[in-house]
XYZ file of N, CA and C in Angstrom:
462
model
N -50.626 -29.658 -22.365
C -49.646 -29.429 -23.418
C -48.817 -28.180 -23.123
N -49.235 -27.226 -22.707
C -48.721 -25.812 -22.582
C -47.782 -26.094 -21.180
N -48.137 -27.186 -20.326
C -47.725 -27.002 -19.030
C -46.419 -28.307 -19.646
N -46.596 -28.878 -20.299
C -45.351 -29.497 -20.889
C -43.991 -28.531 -21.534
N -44.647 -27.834 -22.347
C -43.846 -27.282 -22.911
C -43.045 -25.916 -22.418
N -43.355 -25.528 -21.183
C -43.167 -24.752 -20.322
C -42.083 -25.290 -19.693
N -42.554 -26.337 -19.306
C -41.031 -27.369 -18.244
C -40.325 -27.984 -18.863
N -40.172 -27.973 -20.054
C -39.629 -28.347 -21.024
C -39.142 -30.092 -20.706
N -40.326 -30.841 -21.117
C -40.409 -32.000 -21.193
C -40.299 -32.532 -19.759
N -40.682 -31.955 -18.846
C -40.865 -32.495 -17.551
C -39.188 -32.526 -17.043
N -38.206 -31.827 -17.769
C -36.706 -32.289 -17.336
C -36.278 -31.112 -16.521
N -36.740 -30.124 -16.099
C -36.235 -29.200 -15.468
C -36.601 -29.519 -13.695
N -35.303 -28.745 -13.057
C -35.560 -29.075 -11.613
C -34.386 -29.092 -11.289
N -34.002 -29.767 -9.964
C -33.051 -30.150 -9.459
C -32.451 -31.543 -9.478
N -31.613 -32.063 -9.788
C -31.334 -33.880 -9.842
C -30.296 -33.896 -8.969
N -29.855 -34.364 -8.172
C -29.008 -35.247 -7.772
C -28.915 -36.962 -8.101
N -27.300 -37.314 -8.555
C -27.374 -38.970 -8.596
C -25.898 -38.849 -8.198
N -25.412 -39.857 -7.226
C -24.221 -40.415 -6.588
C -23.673 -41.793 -7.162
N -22.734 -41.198 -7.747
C -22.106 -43.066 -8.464
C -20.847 -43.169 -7.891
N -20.809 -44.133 -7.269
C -19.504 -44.569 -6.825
C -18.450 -45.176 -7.825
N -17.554 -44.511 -7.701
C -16.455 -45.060 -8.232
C -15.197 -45.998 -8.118
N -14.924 -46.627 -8.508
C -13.567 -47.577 -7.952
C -12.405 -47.095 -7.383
N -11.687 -46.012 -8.349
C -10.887 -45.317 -8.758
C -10.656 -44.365 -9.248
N -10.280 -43.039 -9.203
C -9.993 -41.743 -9.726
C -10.045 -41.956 -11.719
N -9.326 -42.832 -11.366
C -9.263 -43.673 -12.957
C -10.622 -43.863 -13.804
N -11.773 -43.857 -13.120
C -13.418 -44.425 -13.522
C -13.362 -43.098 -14.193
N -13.142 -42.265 -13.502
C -13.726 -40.496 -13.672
C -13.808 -40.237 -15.263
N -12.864 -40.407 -15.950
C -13.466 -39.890 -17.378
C -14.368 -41.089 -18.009
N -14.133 -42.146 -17.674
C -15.170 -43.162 -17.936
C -17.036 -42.648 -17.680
N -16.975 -42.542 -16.484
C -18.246 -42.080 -15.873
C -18.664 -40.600 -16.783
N -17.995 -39.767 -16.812
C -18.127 -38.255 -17.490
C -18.738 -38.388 -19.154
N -17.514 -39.745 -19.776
C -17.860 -39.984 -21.195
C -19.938 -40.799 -20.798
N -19.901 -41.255 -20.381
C -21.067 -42.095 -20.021
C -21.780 -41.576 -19.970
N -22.002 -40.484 -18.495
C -23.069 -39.078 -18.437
C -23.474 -38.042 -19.931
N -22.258 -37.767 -20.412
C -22.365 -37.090 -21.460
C -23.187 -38.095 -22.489
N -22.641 -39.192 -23.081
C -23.415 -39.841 -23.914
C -24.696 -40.220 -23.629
N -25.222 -40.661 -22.371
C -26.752 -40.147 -22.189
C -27.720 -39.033 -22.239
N -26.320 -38.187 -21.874
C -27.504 -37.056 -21.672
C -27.799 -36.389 -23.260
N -26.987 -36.750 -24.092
C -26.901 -36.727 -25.691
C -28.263 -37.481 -26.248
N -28.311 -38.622 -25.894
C -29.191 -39.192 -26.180
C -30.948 -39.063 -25.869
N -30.801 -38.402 -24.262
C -31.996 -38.393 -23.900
C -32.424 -36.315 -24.770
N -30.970 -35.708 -25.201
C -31.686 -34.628 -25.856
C -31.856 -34.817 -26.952
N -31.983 -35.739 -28.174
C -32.402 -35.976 -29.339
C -33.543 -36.664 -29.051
N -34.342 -36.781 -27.971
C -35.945 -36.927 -27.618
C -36.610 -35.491 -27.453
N -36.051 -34.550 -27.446
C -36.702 -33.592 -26.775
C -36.463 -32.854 -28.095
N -37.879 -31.323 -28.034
C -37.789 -30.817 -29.520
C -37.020 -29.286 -29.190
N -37.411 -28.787 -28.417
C -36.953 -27.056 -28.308
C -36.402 -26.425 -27.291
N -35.612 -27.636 -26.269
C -34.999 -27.483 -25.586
C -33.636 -28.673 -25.689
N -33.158 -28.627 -24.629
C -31.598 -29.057 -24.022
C -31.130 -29.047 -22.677
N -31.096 -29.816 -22.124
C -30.197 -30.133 -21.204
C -29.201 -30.404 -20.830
N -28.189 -29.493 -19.760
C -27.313 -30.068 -19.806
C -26.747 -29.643 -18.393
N -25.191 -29.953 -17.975
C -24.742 -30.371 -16.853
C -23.722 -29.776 -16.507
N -22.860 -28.570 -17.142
C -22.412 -27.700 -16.699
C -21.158 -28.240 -16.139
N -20.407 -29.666 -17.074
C -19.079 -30.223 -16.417
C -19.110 -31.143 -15.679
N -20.361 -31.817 -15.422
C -20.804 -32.470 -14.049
C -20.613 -33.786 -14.934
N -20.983 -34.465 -13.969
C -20.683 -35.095 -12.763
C -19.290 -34.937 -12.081
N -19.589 -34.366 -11.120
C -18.673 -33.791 -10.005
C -18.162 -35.081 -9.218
N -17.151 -34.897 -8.610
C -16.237 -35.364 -7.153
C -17.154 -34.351 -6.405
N -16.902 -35.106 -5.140
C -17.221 -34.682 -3.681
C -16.628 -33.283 -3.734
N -15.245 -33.159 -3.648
C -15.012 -31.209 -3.622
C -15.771 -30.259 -4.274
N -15.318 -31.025 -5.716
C -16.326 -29.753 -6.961
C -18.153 -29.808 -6.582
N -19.036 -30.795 -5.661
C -19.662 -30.846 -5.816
C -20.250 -29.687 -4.521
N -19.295 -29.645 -3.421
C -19.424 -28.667 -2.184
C -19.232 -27.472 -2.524
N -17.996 -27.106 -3.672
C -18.498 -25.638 -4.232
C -18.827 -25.448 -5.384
N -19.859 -25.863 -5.722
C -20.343 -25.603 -6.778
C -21.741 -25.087 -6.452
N -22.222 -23.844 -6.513
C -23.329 -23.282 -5.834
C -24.684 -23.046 -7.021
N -25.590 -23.419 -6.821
C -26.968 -23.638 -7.549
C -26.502 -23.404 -9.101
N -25.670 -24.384 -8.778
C -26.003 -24.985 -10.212
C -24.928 -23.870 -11.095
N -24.662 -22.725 -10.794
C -23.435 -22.203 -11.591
C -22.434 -23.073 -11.795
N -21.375 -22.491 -12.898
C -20.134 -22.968 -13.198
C -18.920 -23.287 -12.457
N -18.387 -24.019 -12.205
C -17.054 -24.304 -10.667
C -16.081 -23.642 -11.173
N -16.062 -22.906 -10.061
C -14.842 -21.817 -9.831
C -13.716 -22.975 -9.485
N -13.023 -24.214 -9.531
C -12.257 -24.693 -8.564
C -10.859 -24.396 -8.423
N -10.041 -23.284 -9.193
C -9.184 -22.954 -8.741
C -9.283 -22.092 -6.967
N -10.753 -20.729 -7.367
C -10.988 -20.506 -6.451
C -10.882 -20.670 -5.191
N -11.832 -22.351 -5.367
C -12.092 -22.981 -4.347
C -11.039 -23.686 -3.217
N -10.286 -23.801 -4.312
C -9.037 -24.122 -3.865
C -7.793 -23.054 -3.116
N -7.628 -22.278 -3.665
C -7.048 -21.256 -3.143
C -8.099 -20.452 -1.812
N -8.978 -20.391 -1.856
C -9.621 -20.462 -0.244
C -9.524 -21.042 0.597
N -9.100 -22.390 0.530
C -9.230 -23.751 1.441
C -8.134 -23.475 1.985
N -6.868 -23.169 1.242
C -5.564 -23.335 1.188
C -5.000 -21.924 1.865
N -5.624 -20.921 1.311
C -5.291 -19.563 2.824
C -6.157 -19.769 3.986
N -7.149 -20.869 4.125
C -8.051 -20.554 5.549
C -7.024 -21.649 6.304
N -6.651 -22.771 5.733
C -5.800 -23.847 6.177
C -4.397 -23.449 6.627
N -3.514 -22.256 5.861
C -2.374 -21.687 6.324
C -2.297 -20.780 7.072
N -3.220 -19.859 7.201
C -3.885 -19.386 8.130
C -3.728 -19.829 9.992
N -4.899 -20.889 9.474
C -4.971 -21.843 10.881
C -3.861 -22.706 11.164
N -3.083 -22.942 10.102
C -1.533 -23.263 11.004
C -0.393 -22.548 11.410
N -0.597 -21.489 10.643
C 0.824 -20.021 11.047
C -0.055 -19.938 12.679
N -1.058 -19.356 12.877
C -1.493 -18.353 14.284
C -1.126 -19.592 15.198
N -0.971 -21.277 15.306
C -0.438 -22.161 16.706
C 1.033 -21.972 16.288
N 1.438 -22.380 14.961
C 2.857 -22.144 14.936
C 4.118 -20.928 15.552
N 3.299 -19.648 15.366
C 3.721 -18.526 15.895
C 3.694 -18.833 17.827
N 2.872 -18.828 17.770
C 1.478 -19.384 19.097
C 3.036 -20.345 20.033
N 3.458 -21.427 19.126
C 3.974 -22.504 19.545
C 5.360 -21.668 19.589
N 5.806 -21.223 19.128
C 7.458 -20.396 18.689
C 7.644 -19.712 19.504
N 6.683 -18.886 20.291
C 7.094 -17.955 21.203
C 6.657 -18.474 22.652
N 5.938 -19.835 22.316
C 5.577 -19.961 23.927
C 7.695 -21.257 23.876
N 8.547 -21.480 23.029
C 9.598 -21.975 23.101
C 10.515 -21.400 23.588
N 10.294 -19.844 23.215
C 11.195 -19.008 23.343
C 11.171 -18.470 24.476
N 10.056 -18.652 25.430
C 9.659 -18.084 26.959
C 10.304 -19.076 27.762
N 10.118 -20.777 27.118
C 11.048 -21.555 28.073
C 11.852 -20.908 28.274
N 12.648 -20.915 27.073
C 13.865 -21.084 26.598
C 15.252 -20.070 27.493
N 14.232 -18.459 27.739
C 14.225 -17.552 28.703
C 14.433 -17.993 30.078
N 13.363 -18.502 30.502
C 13.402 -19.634 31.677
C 14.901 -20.153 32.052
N 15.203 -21.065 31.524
C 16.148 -22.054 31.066
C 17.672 -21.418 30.926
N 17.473 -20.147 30.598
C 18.948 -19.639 30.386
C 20.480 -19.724 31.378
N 19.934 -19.895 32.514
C 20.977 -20.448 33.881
C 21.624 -21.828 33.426
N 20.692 -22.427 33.317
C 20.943 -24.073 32.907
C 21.226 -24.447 31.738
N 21.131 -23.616 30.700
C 22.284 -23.696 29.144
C 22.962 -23.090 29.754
N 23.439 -22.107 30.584
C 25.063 -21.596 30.970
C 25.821 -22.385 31.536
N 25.035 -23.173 32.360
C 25.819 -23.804 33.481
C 26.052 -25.081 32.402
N 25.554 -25.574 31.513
C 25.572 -26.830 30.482
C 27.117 -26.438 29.896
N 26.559 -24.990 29.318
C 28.043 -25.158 28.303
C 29.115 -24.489 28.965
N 29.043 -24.373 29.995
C 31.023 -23.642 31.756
C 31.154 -25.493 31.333
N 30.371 -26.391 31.614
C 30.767 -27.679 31.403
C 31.069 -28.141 29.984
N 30.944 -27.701 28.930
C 32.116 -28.282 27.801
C 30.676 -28.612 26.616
N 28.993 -28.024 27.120
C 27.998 -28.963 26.272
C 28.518 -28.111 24.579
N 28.379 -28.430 23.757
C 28.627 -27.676 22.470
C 26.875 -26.943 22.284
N 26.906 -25.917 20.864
C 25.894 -25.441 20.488
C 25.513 -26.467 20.202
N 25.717 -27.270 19.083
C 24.951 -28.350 18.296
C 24.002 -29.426 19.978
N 25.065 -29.511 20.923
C 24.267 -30.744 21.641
C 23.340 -29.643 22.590
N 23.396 -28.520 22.734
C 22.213 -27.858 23.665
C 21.194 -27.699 22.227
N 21.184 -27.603 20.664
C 20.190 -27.128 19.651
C 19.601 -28.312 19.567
N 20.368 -29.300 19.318
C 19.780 -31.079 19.503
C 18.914 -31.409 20.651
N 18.890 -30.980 22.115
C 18.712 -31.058 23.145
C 17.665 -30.390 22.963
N 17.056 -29.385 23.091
C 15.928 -28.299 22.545
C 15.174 -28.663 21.822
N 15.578 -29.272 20.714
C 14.707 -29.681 19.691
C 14.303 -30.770 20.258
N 15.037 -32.109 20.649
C 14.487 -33.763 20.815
C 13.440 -32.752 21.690
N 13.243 -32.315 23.036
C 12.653 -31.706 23.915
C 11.172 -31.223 22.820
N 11.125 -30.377 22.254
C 10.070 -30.025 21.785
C 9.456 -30.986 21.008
N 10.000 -32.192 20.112
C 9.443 -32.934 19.299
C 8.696 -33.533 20.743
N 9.182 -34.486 21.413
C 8.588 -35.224 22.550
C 7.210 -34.825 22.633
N 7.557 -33.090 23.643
C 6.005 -32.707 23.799
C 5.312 -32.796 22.913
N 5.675 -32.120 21.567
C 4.685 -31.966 20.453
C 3.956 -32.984 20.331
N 4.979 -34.615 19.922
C 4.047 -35.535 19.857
C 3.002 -36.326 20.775
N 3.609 -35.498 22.341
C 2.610 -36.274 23.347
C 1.224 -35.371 23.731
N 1.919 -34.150 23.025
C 0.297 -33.393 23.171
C -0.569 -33.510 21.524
N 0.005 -34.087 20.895
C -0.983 -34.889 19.742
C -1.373 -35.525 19.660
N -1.115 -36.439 20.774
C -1.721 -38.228 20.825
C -2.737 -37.718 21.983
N -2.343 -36.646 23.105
C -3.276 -36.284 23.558
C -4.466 -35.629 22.760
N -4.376 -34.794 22.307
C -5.327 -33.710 21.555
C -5.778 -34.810 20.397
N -5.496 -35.934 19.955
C -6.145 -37.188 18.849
C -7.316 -37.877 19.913
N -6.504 -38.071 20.662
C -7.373 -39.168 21.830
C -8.556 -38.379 22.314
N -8.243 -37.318 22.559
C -9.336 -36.035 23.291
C -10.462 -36.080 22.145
N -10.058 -35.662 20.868
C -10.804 -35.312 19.658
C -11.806 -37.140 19.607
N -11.210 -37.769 19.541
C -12.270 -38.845 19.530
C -13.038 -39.680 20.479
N -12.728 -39.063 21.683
C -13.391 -39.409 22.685
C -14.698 -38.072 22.618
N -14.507 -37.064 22.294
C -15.347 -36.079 22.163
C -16.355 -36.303 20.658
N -15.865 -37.127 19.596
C -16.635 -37.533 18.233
C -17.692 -39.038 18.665
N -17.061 -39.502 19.894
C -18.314 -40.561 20.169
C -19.167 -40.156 21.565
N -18.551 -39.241 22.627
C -19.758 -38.461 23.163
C -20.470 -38.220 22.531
N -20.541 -37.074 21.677
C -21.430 -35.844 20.903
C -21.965 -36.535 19.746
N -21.649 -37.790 19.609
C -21.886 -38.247 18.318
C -23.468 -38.595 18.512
């Protein structure tokens, strides 16, 4: 009896349960549902309560949501979102100045382009088609690489 009432009706611990959903759309469906059980299963119990702290979670809210405290998810969000801009400014910069070293390179051969009549617009057009190309052929490379390396290591 004492060891009952200590654990307060055997409901304390850790739970995990995963419900799949159809649609983003289920979500307050599922939430109203959770809540109305868990309503129900605390009008069994005498001097305690249980409860869920907002939950049932999505997959994001459920990765930061740490033992069981309250979700920070603006937080969480605004972390994701400077580690993510972050990691695309340092190749972008990365990528901008390794253009500008061609580009250095290259300076004989835009002179000699425009003594021949090329305009700004068709050497800026020219530069650019040029960089899209690579970009996209070193992405189909660096895609192809990445999943040939996810079924090695896999």
């Amino acid at each position: 009896e004492i060891a009952r009432k200590c654990w307060y009706d055997n409901a304390m611990g850790t739970f995990r349960v995963v419900i799949l959903a159809h649609s983003e759309k289920d979500f307050p469906a599922i939430r109203e549902e959770a809540e109305r059980l868990r309503q129900k299963f605390n009008d069994g119990l005498q001097d305690s309560e249980i409860f869920y702290r907002g939950q049932p979670d999505d997959r994001f809210s459920f990765i930061f949501r740490h033992w069981g405290r309250e979700l920070q998810a603006k937080e969480a969000y605004l972390h994701y979102l400077l580690v993510i801009v972050i990691l695309l400014l340092v190749p972008a910069i990365n990528l901008s100045s390794m253009t500008l070293s061609r580009m250095r390179k290259r300076m004989s051969e835009i002179g000699v382009r425009k003594a021949f009549g090329a305009t700004a617009n068709v050497l800026l057009r020219q530069v650019f088609y040029e960089n899209l190309l690579l970009t996209l052929i070193a992405g189909a490379v660096g895609m192809l690489f990445s999943y040939a390396c996810t079924f090695l290591f896999e």
